[in-house]
Coordinates of C-alpha atoms in Angstrom, one line a residue:
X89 CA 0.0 0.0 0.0
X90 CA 3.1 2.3 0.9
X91 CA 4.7 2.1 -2.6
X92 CA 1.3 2.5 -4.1
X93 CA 0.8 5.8 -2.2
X94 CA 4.2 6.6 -3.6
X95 CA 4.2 5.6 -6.8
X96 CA 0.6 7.7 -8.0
X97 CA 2.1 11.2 -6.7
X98 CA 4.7 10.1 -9.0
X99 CA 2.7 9.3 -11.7
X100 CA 0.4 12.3 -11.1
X101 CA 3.7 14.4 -11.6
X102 CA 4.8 12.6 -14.7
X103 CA 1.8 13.1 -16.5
X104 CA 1.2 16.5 -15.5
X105 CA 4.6 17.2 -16.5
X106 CA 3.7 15.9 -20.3
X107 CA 0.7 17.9 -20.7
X108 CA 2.1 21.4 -19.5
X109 CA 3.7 23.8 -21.9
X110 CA 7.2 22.9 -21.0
X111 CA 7.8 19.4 -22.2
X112 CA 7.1 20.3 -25.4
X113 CA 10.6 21.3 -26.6
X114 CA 12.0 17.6 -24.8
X115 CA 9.7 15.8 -26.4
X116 CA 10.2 17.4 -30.0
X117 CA 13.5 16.7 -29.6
X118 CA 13.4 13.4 -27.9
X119 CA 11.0 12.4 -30.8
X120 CA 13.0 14.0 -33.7
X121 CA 16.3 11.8 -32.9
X122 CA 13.9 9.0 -32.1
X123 CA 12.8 9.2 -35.8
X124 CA 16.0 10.2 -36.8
X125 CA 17.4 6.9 -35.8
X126 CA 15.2 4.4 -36.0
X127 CA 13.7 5.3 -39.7
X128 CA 17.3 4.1 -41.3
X129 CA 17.4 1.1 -38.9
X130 CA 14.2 -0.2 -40.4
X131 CA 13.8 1.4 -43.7
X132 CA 17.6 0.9 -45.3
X133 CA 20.4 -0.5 -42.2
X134 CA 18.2 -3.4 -41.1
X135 CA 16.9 -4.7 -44.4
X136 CA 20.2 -4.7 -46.1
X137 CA 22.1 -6.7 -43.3
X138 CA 18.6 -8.8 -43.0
X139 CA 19.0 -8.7 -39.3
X140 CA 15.3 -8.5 -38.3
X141 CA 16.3 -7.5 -34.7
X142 CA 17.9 -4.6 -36.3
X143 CA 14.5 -3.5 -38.2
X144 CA 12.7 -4.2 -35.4
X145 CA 14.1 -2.1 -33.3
X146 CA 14.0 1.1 -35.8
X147 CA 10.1 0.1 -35.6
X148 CA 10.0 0.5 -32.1
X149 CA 12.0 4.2 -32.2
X150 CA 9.7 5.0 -35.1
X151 CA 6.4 3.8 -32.7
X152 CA 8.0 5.9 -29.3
X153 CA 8.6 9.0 -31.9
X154 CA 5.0 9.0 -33.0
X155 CA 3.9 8.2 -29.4
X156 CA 6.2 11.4 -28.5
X157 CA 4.9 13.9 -31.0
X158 CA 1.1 13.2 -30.0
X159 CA 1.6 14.0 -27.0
X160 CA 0.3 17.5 -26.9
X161 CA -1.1 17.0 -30.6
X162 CA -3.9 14.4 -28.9
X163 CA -4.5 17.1 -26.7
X164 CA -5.4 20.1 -29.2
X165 CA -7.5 17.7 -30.4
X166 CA -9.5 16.6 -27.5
X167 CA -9.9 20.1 -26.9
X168 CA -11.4 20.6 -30.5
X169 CA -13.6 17.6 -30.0
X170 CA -14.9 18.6 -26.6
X171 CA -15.8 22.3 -28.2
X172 CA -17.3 20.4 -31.0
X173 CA -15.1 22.8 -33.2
X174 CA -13.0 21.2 -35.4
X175 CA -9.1 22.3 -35.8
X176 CA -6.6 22.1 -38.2
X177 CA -4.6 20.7 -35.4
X178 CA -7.4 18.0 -35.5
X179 CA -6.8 17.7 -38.6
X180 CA -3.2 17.1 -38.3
X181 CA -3.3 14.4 -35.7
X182 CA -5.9 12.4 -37.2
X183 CA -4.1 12.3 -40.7
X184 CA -1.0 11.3 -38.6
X185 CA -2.6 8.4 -36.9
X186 CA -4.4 7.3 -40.0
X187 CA -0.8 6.5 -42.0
X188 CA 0.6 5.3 -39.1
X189 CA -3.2 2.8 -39.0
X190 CA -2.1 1.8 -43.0
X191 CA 1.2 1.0 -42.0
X192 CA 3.3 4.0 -42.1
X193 CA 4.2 4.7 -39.0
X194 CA 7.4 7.3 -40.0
X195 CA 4.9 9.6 -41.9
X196 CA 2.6 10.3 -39.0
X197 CA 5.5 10.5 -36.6
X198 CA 7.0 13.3 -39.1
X199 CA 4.2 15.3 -38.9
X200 CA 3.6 15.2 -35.1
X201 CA 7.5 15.8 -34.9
X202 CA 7.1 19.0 -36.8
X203 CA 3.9 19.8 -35.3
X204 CA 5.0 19.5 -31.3
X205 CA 8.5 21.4 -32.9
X206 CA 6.3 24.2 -33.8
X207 CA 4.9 24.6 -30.2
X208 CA 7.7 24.5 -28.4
X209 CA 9.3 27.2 -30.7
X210 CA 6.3 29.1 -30.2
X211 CA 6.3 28.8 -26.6
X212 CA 10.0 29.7 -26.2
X213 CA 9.2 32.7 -28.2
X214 CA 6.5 33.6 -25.9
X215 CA 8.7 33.0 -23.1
X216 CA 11.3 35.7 -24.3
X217 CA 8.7 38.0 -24.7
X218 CA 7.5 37.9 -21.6
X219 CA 11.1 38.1 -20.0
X220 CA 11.2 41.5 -22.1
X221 CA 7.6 42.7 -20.3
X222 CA 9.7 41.4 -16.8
X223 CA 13.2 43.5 -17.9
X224 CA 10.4 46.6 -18.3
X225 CA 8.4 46.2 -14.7
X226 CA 12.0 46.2 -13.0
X227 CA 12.9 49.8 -13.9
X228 CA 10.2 51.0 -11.9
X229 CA 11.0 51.4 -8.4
X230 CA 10.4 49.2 -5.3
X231 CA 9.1 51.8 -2.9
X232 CA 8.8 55.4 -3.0
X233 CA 8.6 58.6 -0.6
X234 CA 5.9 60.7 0.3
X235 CA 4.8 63.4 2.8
X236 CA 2.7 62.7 5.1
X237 CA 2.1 65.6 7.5
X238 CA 5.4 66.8 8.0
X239 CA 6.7 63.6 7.7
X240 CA 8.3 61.5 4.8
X241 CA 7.3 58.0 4.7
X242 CA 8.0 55.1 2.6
X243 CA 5.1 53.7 0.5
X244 CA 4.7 51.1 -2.2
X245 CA 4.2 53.1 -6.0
X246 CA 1.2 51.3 -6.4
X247 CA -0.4 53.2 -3.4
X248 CA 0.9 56.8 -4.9
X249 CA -2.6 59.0 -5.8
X250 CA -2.9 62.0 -7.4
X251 CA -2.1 64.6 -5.2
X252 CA 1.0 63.5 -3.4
X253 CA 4.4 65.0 -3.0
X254 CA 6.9 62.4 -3.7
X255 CA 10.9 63.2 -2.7
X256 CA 13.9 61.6 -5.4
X257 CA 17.3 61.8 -4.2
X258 CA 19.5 61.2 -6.8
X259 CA 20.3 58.5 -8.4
X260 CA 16.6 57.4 -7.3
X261 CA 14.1 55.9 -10.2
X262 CA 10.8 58.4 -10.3
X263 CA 7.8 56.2 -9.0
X264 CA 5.2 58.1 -10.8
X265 CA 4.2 60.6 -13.6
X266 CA 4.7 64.0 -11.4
X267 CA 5.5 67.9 -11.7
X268 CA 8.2 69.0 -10.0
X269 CA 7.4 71.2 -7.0
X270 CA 11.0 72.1 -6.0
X271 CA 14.4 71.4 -6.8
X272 CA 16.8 71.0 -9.3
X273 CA 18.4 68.3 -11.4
X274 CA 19.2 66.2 -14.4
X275 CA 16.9 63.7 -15.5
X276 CA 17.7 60.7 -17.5
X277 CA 15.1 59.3 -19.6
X278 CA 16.6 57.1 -22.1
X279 CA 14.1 54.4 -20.7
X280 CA 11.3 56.2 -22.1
X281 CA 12.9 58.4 -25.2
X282 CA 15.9 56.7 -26.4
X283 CA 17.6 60.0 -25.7
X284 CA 21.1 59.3 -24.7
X285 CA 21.6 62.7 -23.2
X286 CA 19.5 63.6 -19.9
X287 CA 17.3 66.6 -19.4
X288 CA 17.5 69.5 -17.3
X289 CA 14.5 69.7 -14.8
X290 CA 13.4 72.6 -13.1
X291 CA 9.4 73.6 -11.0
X292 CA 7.1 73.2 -13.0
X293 CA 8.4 70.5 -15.3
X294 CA 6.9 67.2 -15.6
X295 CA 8.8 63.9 -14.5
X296 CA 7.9 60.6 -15.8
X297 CA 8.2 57.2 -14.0
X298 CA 10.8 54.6 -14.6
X299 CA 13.4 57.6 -15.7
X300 CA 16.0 57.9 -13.1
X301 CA 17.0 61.1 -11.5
X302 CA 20.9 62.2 -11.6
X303 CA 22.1 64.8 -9.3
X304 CA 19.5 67.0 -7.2
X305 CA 17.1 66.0 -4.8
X306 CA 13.7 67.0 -6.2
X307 CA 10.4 67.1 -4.7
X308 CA 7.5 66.4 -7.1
X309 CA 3.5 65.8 -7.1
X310 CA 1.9 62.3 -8.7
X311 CA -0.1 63.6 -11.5
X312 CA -1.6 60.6 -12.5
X313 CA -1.3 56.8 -10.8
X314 CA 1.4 54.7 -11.5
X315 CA -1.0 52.2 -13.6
X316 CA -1.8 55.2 -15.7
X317 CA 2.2 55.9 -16.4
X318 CA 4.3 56.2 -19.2
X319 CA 6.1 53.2 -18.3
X320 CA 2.8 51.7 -17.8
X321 CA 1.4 52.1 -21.1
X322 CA 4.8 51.0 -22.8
X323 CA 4.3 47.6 -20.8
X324 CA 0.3 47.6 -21.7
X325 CA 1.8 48.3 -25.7
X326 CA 4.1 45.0 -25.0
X327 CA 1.4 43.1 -24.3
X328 CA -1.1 44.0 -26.3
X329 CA 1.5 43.5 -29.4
X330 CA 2.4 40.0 -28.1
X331 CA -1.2 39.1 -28.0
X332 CA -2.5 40.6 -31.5
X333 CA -2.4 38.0 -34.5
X334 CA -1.6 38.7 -38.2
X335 CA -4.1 38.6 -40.5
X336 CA -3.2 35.8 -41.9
X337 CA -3.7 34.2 -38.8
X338 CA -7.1 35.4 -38.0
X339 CA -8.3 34.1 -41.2
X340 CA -6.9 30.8 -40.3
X341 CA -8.8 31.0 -37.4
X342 CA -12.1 32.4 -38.9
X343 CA -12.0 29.3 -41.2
X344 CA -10.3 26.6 -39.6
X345 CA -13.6 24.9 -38.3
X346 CA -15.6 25.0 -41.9
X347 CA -12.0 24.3 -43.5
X348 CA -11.2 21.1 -41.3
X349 CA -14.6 19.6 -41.9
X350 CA -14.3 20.3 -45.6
X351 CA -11.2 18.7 -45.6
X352 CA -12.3 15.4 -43.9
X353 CA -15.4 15.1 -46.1
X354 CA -13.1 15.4 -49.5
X355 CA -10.8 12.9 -48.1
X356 CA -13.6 10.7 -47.8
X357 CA -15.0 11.6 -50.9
X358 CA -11.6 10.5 -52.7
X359 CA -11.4 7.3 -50.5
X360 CA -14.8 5.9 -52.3
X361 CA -13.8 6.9 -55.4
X362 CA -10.4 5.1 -55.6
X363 CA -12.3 2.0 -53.9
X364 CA -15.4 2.5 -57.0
X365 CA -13.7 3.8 -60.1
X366 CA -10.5 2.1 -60.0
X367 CA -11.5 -1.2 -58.1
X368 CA -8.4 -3.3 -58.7
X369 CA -6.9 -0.7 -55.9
X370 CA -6.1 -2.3 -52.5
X371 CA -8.2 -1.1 -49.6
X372 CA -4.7 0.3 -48.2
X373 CA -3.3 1.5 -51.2
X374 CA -7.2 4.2 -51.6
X375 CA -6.7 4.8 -48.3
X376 CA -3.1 6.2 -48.2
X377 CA -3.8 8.5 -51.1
X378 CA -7.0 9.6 -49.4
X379 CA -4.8 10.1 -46.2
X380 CA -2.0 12.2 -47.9
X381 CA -4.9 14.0 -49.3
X382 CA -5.8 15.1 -46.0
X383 CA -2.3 15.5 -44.9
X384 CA -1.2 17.9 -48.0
X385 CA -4.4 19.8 -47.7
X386 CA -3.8 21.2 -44.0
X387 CA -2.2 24.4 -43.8
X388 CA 0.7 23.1 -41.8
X389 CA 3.5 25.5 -42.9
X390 CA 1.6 28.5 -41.8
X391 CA 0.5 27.5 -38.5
X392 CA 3.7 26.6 -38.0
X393 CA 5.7 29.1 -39.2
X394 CA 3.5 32.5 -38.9
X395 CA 3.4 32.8 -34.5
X396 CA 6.4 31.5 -34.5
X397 CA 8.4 34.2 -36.2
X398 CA 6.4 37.0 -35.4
X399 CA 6.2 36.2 -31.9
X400 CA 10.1 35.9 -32.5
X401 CA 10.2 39.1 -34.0
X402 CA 8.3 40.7 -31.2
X403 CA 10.6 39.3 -28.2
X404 CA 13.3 40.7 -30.2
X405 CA 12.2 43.9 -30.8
X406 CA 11.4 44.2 -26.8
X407 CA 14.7 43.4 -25.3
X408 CA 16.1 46.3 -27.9
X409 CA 13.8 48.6 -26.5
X410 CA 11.7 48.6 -29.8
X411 CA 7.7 48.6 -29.7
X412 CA 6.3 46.6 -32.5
X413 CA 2.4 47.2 -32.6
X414 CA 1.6 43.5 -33.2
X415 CA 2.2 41.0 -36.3
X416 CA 0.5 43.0 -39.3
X417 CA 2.9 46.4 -38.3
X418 CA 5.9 43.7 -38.8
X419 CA 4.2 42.5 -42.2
X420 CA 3.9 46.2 -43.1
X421 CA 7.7 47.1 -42.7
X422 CA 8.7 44.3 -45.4
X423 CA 7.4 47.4 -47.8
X424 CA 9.5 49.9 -45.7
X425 CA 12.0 51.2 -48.2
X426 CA 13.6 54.5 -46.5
X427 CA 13.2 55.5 -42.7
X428 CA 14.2 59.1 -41.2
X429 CA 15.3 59.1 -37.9
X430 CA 15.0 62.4 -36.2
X431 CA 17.3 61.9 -33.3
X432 CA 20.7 60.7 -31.1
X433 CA 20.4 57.7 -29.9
X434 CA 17.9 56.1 -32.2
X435 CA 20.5 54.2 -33.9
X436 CA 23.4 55.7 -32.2
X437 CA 24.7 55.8 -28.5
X438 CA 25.6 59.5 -28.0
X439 CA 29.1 58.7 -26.8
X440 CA 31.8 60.3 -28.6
X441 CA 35.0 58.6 -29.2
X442 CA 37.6 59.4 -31.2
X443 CA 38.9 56.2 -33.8
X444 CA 41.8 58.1 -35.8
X445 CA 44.0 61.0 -35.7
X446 CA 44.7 62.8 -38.5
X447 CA 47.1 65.3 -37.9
X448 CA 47.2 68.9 -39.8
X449 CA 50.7 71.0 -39.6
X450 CA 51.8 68.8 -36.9
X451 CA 55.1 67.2 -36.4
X452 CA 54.8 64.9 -33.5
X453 CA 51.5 63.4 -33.4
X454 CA 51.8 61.8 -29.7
X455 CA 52.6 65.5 -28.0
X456 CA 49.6 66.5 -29.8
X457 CA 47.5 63.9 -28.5
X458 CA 49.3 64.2 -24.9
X459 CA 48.1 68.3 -25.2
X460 CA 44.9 66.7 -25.9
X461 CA 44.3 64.4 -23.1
X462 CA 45.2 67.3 -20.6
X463 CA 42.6 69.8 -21.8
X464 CA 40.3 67.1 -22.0
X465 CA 41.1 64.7 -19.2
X466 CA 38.6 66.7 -16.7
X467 CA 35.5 67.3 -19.2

């Protein structure tokens, strides 16, 4: 009974371990080397030494492979079944466990392979984007303080309203979108700008959160909440960029369920008639071509390629500080052909450097540069 007890939390963890997001990348792999290896055991190394053992056993790898690969694919379809909506993922797995019911096994494990591949791709891709959203929410501050009374008292930014007078010593990150009451300083607000050089901030100028302030204390009152930010609404753009799909993928999705049962019903439709007008056909042999039928007409290289990139794309983008307003802006700027950029530190990092000398009525060029060094040593 003890080992039983033991053994189901086990088991419990196992399989919820294969049906979360996360094994999808093992298993792709563990199933593409599977097929990788055990397709020329049985197909070429096995029947040209005629050791059966040898073919067996690439049957087996090409069997585990397949198993691998529907994994999550049997899942997507459950889910379409239970929703009485039917998928192109559906469609997929069903046209990979039909060639593997006539016999070929390898085909249907291909598919899945690809298929699960896709996922995980997609899923890593999702992962770095949201590690982007993360790298945003830590340059606002942990805490920040405001008066109360005559006292200053540290709060949490989320509880900053309207109204309050915030302090910022320097070298402090501003908790909230503010005016400045009193003090001076410089502000630097690359976060938000891209501008590699920082601003001079005086009363009466407005302060932004997440830019951090350089070298006077300043006192400042919240204008507007911190979820109603500038930083804010850059994170909200994020997300609302990862989350919007090409067109090309919402007509996927606006026809996948009439296109899936369309697709099923031809394949059918071709199965009786290579059984009725060319009867000297094997049962097998109609319904292989009815099956590769159904596997050539599912629109498996844009579901798989389409998120994948742009959610790619989009993760990129976000770690380099660039907002991409979903999938069809990216589409858009394949037709870009000139871009103005109005600015320092758009593409360049507004730190000067010098790369050669070239010197003009000048004998000694290292005195000259020593001269140069002085008067510029302190600046």
């Amino acid at each position: 009974m003890e080992d039983s007890r033991t053994r189901d939390p086990a088991l419990r963890r196992l399989v919820g371990w294969l049906l979360d997001d996360a094994s999808q990348l093992p298993l792709a792999i563990t199933a593409g080397v599977l097929l990788a290896v055990g397709f020329p055991l049985s197909a070429w190394i096995g029947p040209w030494l005629e050791i059966e053992p040898v073919t067996a056993a690439g049957q087996v790898m090409i069997w585990a492979s397949l198993a691998c690969g529907a994994v999550h694919g049997l899942q997507a379809a459950w889910e379409s079944v239970r929703e009485l909506t039917p998928s192109i993922d559906m469609l997929m797995v069903v046209g990979a466990g039909l060639a593997a019911g006539i016999g070929h096994p390898e085909e249907g494990a291909l598919l899945l392979f690809l298929f699960t591949l896709a996922g995980a791709l997609e899923i890593r891709a999702m992962a770095k984007a949201r590690d982007a959203v993360a790298r945003l929410k830590r340059l606002m501050p942990k805490n920040a303080i405001v008066k109360r009374g005559d006292e200053w008292q540290p709060v949490d930014p989320e509880d900053l309203v309207p109204g309050d007078v915030v302090l910022i010593r320097p070298g402090e990150t501003i908790p909230a979108d503010g005016r400045v009451l009193a003090g001076h300083s410089n502000v630097d607000q690359s976060t938000l700008t891209g501008e590699s050089l920082p601003r001079t901030i005086e009363p009466a100028d407005d302060v932004f959160a997440g830019t951090l302030n350089q070298t006077g204390a300043i006192e400042a009152q919240v204008i507007r909440p911190v979820g109603e930010s500038s930083l804010q609404k850059i994170l909200t753009l994020v997300l609302e960029a990862q989350e919007r799909r090409q067109p090309i993928q919402r007509v996927i999705d606006r026809v996948s369920t009439p296109y899936t049962v369309s697709v099923f019903a031809v394949a059918l439709i071709a199965f009786l008639g290579f059984m009725y007008v060319w009867p000297q056909l094997a049962v097998s042999e109609a319904a292989y071509r009815a099956i590769t039928l159904l596997v050539v007409a599912s629109p498996c290289a844009l579901i798989i390629s389409t998120p994948t990139a742009t959610l790619c794309a989009l993760s990129r983008t976000a770690r380099a500080g660039v907002l991409v307003k979903g999938g069809d802006a990216l589409e858009r700027l394949a037709s870009v052909r000139k871009v103005a950029l109005d600015k320092t530190g758009t593409l360049t990092t507004g730190q000067i450097e010098v790369t050669h000398v070239e010197p003009i009525a000048a004998s000694n060029i290292d005195s000259l540069l020593e001269v140069a060094y002085a008067a510029e040593q302190r600046s």
